[in-house]
Amino acid sequence: MSPDSSSDIDIIPPDLLLTTTRSVRKRIDFDRAVDPLILKESLEIAIQAPTGSNSQGWHFLVITDPDKKLALAELYRRGFNEYASVPQVPRFGADDPRAGQMSAILSSAAYLSKRLHEVPAMVVPCVDGRWDDLSVFHQAGAYGSIFPAVWSFMLALRARGVGSSLTTLHLMYEQEAAEILGVPDDITQVALLPIGYYTGDTFKAAGRISADQRTYWDSWGETQ
Ligand SMILES: Cc1cc2nc3c(=O)[nH]c(=O)nc-3n(C[C@H](O)[C@H](O)[C@H](O)COP(=O)(O)O)c2cc1C
């Protein structure tokens, strides 16, 4: 059943973009530099995202210098090895779509970790302020004022044939990354996006726990 709606947007292309923007790791073209105009255009789109109190406290570090990419990749690999050293116990029931996805995700994540220094570009999104010991209200305001822009950036890249993935493992060593990149003390890094043209034509929607199962009407747990 189609929902009742009226809008000036043809929903088919945006829905396709929103449902097929995947974490691109194995399908990055490591040998082709990304046109800086694509990065600039996608960042201009990204900053149309909302921010708390219209703060617009975002900053985006684009890294193409091979020595800096290598130094960041080494921090990332330390983080990845730490993450991967914790035994990956099966956490999901057989009817949970995540159960069948984890080995491919881990293999793809290990591949990216190994080749991270070779990606054509990295983007480290940052935001004004330091957020240690913040209330839930302030944490939501802080991260909520940067991740909508990060996701918009990934969508805009994907629409232009460029893949990315949202990664956070280098943040285990955020201070060392700040020294490599000259990030001031009053700025927080929130992610590291490896970026490159993707190989192949398209991507598929992923299996997910259905939104219906996780949507409650009027009281927690009341699904429809
Ligand atoms: C907050 C956050 C942190 C993530 N950190 C990493 C990471 O450090 N390395 C990585 O390879 N993927 C990372 N991912 C990507 C997830 O593994 C990925 O989104 C998930 O497996 C679903 O796959 P999909 O993005 O292709 O739909 C992260 C995603 C989010 C939202």
Short mmCIF file of C-alpha atoms and ligand atoms in Angstrom, two decimals:
data_model
loop_
_atom_site.label_atom_id
_atom_site.label_comp_id
_atom_site.label_asym_id
_atom_site.label_seq_id
_atom_site.Cartn_x
_atom_site.Cartn_y
_atom_site.Cartn_z
CA MET A 1 0.00 0.00 0.00
CA SER A 2 1.38 3.42 -0.97
CA PRO A 3 1.29 6.04 1.74
CA ASP A 4 -0.77 9.18 1.24
CA SER A 5 1.76 11.90 0.43
CA SER A 6 2.30 15.08 -1.49
CA SER A 7 5.72 16.56 -2.12
CA ASP A 8 7.71 18.30 -4.82
CA ILE A 9 10.23 15.43 -4.81
CA ASP A 10 10.07 12.26 -6.86
CA ILE A 11 10.81 9.81 -4.01
CA ILE A 12 12.25 7.00 -6.13
CA PRO A 13 15.81 8.38 -6.62
CA PRO A 14 16.22 9.60 -3.02
CA ASP A 15 14.85 6.33 -1.62
CA LEU A 16 17.28 4.39 -3.81
CA LEU A 17 20.17 6.55 -2.61
CA LEU A 18 19.14 6.23 1.04
CA THR A 19 18.74 2.45 0.90
CA THR A 20 21.85 1.60 -1.11
CA THR A 21 24.54 3.75 0.46
CA ARG A 22 26.74 1.05 1.98
CA SER A 23 30.10 1.02 3.77
CA VAL A 24 32.51 0.65 0.85
CA ARG A 25 35.69 -1.19 1.78
CA LYS A 26 36.63 -3.98 -0.65
CA ARG A 27 35.13 -2.10 -3.61
CA ILE A 28 37.23 1.06 -3.29
CA ASP A 29 39.31 1.85 -6.37
CA PHE A 30 42.66 2.37 -4.66
CA ASP A 31 44.38 3.48 -7.88
CA ARG A 32 42.23 6.45 -8.90
CA ALA A 33 42.50 9.86 -7.22
CA VAL A 34 39.15 11.40 -6.30
CA ASP A 35 38.37 14.67 -8.08
CA PRO A 36 38.64 17.36 -5.37
CA LEU A 37 35.60 19.08 -6.89
CA ILE A 38 33.49 16.06 -5.93
CA LEU A 39 34.69 16.36 -2.35
CA LYS A 40 34.02 20.11 -2.29
CA GLU A 41 30.56 19.79 -3.86
CA SER A 42 29.60 16.96 -1.49
CA LEU A 43 30.75 18.98 1.52
CA GLU A 44 28.67 21.95 0.37
CA ILE A 45 25.67 19.59 0.32
CA ALA A 46 26.63 18.10 3.70
CA ILE A 47 26.53 21.45 5.45
CA GLN A 48 22.84 21.83 4.67
CA ALA A 49 22.33 19.34 7.54
CA PRO A 50 20.72 20.55 10.79
CA THR A 51 22.77 21.63 13.84
CA GLY A 52 21.68 22.32 17.43
CA SER A 53 21.06 26.07 17.95
CA ASN A 54 22.25 26.52 14.34
CA SER A 55 25.77 26.10 15.73
CA GLN A 56 27.42 24.98 12.45
CA GLY A 57 30.50 23.99 14.45
CA TRP A 58 31.74 21.54 11.83
CA HIS A 59 35.18 21.26 10.26
CA PHE A 60 36.32 18.69 7.69
CA LEU A 61 39.96 17.68 7.30
CA VAL A 62 40.66 16.23 3.84
CA ILE A 63 43.82 14.13 3.82
CA THR A 64 45.57 13.08 0.60
CA ASP A 65 49.20 13.42 1.75
CA PRO A 66 50.69 9.86 1.70
CA ASP A 67 52.71 10.30 4.91
CA LYS A 68 49.69 11.57 6.85
CA LYS A 69 47.47 8.82 5.45
CA LEU A 70 50.05 6.26 6.56
CA ALA A 71 50.34 7.75 10.04
CA LEU A 72 46.54 7.78 10.48
CA ALA A 73 46.23 4.25 9.06
CA GLU A 74 48.77 3.04 11.62
CA LEU A 75 46.67 4.49 14.45
CA TYR A 76 43.56 2.97 12.90
CA ARG A 77 45.23 -0.46 12.66
CA ARG A 78 46.19 -0.29 16.33
CA GLY A 79 42.53 0.42 17.11
CA PHE A 80 41.33 -2.31 14.77
CA ASN A 81 43.71 -4.89 16.26
CA GLU A 82 42.51 -3.99 19.73
CA TYR A 83 38.88 -4.34 18.60
CA ALA A 84 39.56 -7.62 16.77
CA SER A 85 41.45 -9.11 19.73
CA VAL A 86 38.19 -9.30 21.69
CA PRO A 87 36.58 -12.68 20.84
CA GLN A 88 33.64 -12.18 18.47
CA VAL A 89 31.06 -14.30 20.31
CA PRO A 90 27.85 -14.97 18.35
CA ARG A 91 25.49 -12.41 19.82
CA PHE A 92 22.51 -12.80 17.50
CA GLY A 93 19.75 -15.39 17.19
CA ALA A 94 19.46 -17.43 13.97
CA ASP A 95 16.43 -15.41 12.81
CA ASP A 96 18.29 -12.11 13.29
CA PRO A 97 19.62 -10.72 9.96
CA ARG A 98 22.81 -9.60 11.73
CA ALA A 99 23.79 -13.23 12.44
CA GLY A 100 24.50 -13.96 8.77
CA GLN A 101 26.18 -10.61 8.12
CA MET A 102 28.96 -10.44 10.68
CA SER A 103 31.59 -12.63 9.03
CA ALA A 104 31.41 -10.64 5.76
CA ILE A 105 31.53 -7.34 7.68
CA LEU A 106 34.55 -8.46 9.68
CA SER A 107 36.35 -9.72 6.58
CA SER A 108 35.65 -6.45 4.80
CA ALA A 109 36.71 -4.41 7.86
CA ALA A 110 39.97 -6.40 8.12
CA TYR A 111 40.65 -5.79 4.42
CA LEU A 112 40.12 -2.04 4.80
CA SER A 113 42.30 -1.92 7.89
CA LYS A 114 45.16 -3.54 5.99
CA ARG A 115 44.91 -1.22 2.98
CA LEU A 116 43.74 1.97 4.68
CA HIS A 117 46.90 3.97 3.90
CA GLU A 118 46.28 3.32 0.17
CA VAL A 119 42.84 4.95 -0.03
CA PRO A 120 42.83 7.97 -2.35
CA ALA A 121 41.51 10.30 0.36
CA MET A 122 40.42 10.39 3.97
CA VAL A 123 38.08 12.89 5.58
CA VAL A 124 38.12 13.47 9.33
CA PRO A 125 34.97 15.39 10.36
CA CYS A 126 35.45 17.47 13.51
CA VAL A 127 33.29 19.72 15.62
CA ASP A 128 33.88 22.64 17.98
CA GLY A 129 34.21 21.78 21.68
CA ARG A 130 35.27 18.95 23.96
CA TRP A 131 32.53 16.80 25.45
CA ASP A 132 33.93 14.87 28.37
CA ASP A 133 31.34 14.41 31.16
CA LEU A 134 28.41 15.92 29.27
CA SER A 135 24.76 15.26 30.16
CA VAL A 136 22.69 13.19 27.71
CA PHE A 137 21.11 16.44 26.53
CA HIS A 138 24.49 17.95 25.71
CA GLN A 139 25.87 14.75 24.15
CA ALA A 140 22.86 14.56 21.84
CA GLY A 141 23.40 18.19 20.88
CA ALA A 142 27.09 17.66 20.25
CA TYR A 143 27.11 14.45 18.16
CA GLY A 144 23.73 15.31 16.69
CA SER A 145 25.23 18.45 15.23
CA ILE A 146 27.85 16.64 13.16
CA PHE A 147 26.63 13.15 12.18
CA PRO A 148 23.69 14.32 10.05
CA ALA A 149 26.25 16.24 7.95
CA VAL A 150 28.58 13.22 7.83
CA TRP A 151 25.80 11.00 6.51
CA SER A 152 24.70 13.64 3.97
CA PHE A 153 28.31 13.80 2.79
CA MET A 154 28.39 10.02 2.31
CA LEU A 155 25.09 10.15 0.39
CA ALA A 156 26.31 12.97 -1.85
CA LEU A 157 29.54 11.06 -2.58
CA ARG A 158 27.64 7.85 -3.39
CA ALA A 159 25.41 9.77 -5.83
CA ARG A 160 28.62 10.86 -7.60
CA GLY A 161 30.14 7.36 -7.88
CA VAL A 162 32.35 7.73 -4.83
CA GLY A 163 32.27 5.30 -1.90
CA SER A 164 33.09 5.88 1.74
CA SER A 165 32.58 4.29 5.12
CA LEU A 166 32.03 5.76 8.53
CA THR A 167 34.82 4.56 10.82
CA THR A 168 35.72 5.46 14.38
CA LEU A 169 38.52 3.09 15.40
CA HIS A 170 41.31 5.68 15.06
CA LEU A 171 39.57 7.65 17.82
CA MET A 172 41.06 5.22 20.36
CA TYR A 173 44.16 7.34 19.66
CA GLU A 174 42.44 10.65 18.97
CA GLN A 175 45.18 12.74 20.61
CA GLU A 176 47.88 11.20 18.41
CA ALA A 177 45.74 11.84 15.34
CA ALA A 178 45.26 15.45 16.48
CA GLU A 179 49.05 15.85 16.58
CA ILE A 180 49.44 14.44 13.05
CA LEU A 181 46.76 16.78 11.70
CA GLY A 182 47.36 19.86 13.87
CA VAL A 183 43.87 19.72 15.37
CA PRO A 184 43.51 22.28 18.22
CA ASP A 185 42.78 21.13 21.80
CA ASP A 186 39.23 22.53 21.81
CA ILE A 187 38.09 20.52 18.76
CA THR A 188 36.66 16.94 18.75
CA GLN A 189 37.24 14.49 15.92
CA VAL A 190 34.22 12.25 15.37
CA ALA A 191 35.18 9.81 12.59
CA LEU A 192 37.52 8.96 9.74
CA LEU A 193 36.04 8.35 6.30
CA PRO A 194 38.16 6.44 3.78
CA ILE A 195 37.10 7.66 0.34
CA GLY A 196 37.51 6.44 -3.24
CA TYR A 197 35.54 5.80 -6.42
CA TYR A 198 33.67 2.52 -6.07
CA THR A 199 34.06 -0.34 -8.49
CA GLY A 200 30.97 -2.01 -10.00
CA ASP A 201 27.72 -0.32 -10.89
CA THR A 202 25.53 -0.29 -7.86
CA PHE A 203 24.79 -1.52 -4.34
CA LYS A 204 21.87 -3.35 -2.76
CA ALA A 205 19.67 -2.54 0.20
CA ALA A 206 20.95 -4.41 3.28
CA GLY A 207 19.00 -6.88 5.40
CA ARG A 208 17.98 -5.13 8.60
CA ILE A 209 15.79 -5.83 11.61
CA SER A 210 12.53 -4.35 10.33
CA ALA A 211 11.60 -0.86 11.45
CA ASP A 212 8.16 -2.23 12.41
CA GLN A 213 9.82 -4.45 15.03
CA ARG A 214 11.59 -1.46 16.54
CA THR A 215 8.80 1.12 16.27
CA TYR A 216 6.50 1.52 19.25
CA TRP A 217 3.22 3.39 19.26
CA ASP A 218 2.40 5.37 22.38
CA SER A 219 4.16 2.96 24.79
CA TRP A 220 7.54 1.16 24.72
CA GLY A 221 7.16 -2.27 23.11
CA GLU A 222 3.78 -1.56 21.47
CA THR A 223 4.48 -2.56 17.85
CA GLN A 224 1.79 -2.48 15.17
C1 LIG B 1 29.34 4.97 14.70
C2 LIG B 1 29.87 3.98 13.67
C3 LIG B 1 31.17 3.55 13.77
C4 LIG B 1 31.70 2.67 12.81
N1 LIG B 1 33.02 2.31 12.88
C5 LIG B 1 33.54 1.52 11.93
C6 LIG B 1 34.94 1.27 11.91
O1 LIG B 1 35.70 1.77 12.74
N2 LIG B 1 35.41 0.47 10.90
C7 LIG B 1 34.62 -0.05 9.93
O2 LIG B 1 35.13 -0.76 9.05
N3 LIG B 1 33.29 0.19 9.90
C8 LIG B 1 32.74 0.97 10.88
N4 LIG B 1 31.39 1.27 10.83
C9 LIG B 1 30.55 0.76 9.73
C10 LIG B 1 29.61 -0.36 10.16
O3 LIG B 1 30.34 -1.55 10.33
C11 LIG B 1 28.52 -0.53 9.08
O4 LIG B 1 27.77 0.65 8.98
C12 LIG B 1 27.57 -1.67 9.37
O5 LIG B 1 28.26 -2.88 9.39
C13 LIG B 1 26.43 -1.76 8.34
O6 LIG B 1 26.93 -1.88 7.03
P1 LIG B 1 26.54 -0.84 5.90
O7 LIG B 1 27.04 0.51 6.34
O8 LIG B 1 27.24 -1.31 4.66
O9 LIG B 1 25.05 -0.86 5.74
C14 LIG B 1 30.86 2.17 11.76
C15 LIG B 1 29.55 2.64 11.66
C16 LIG B 1 29.06 3.54 12.59
C17 LIG B 1 27.64 4.06 12.44
#
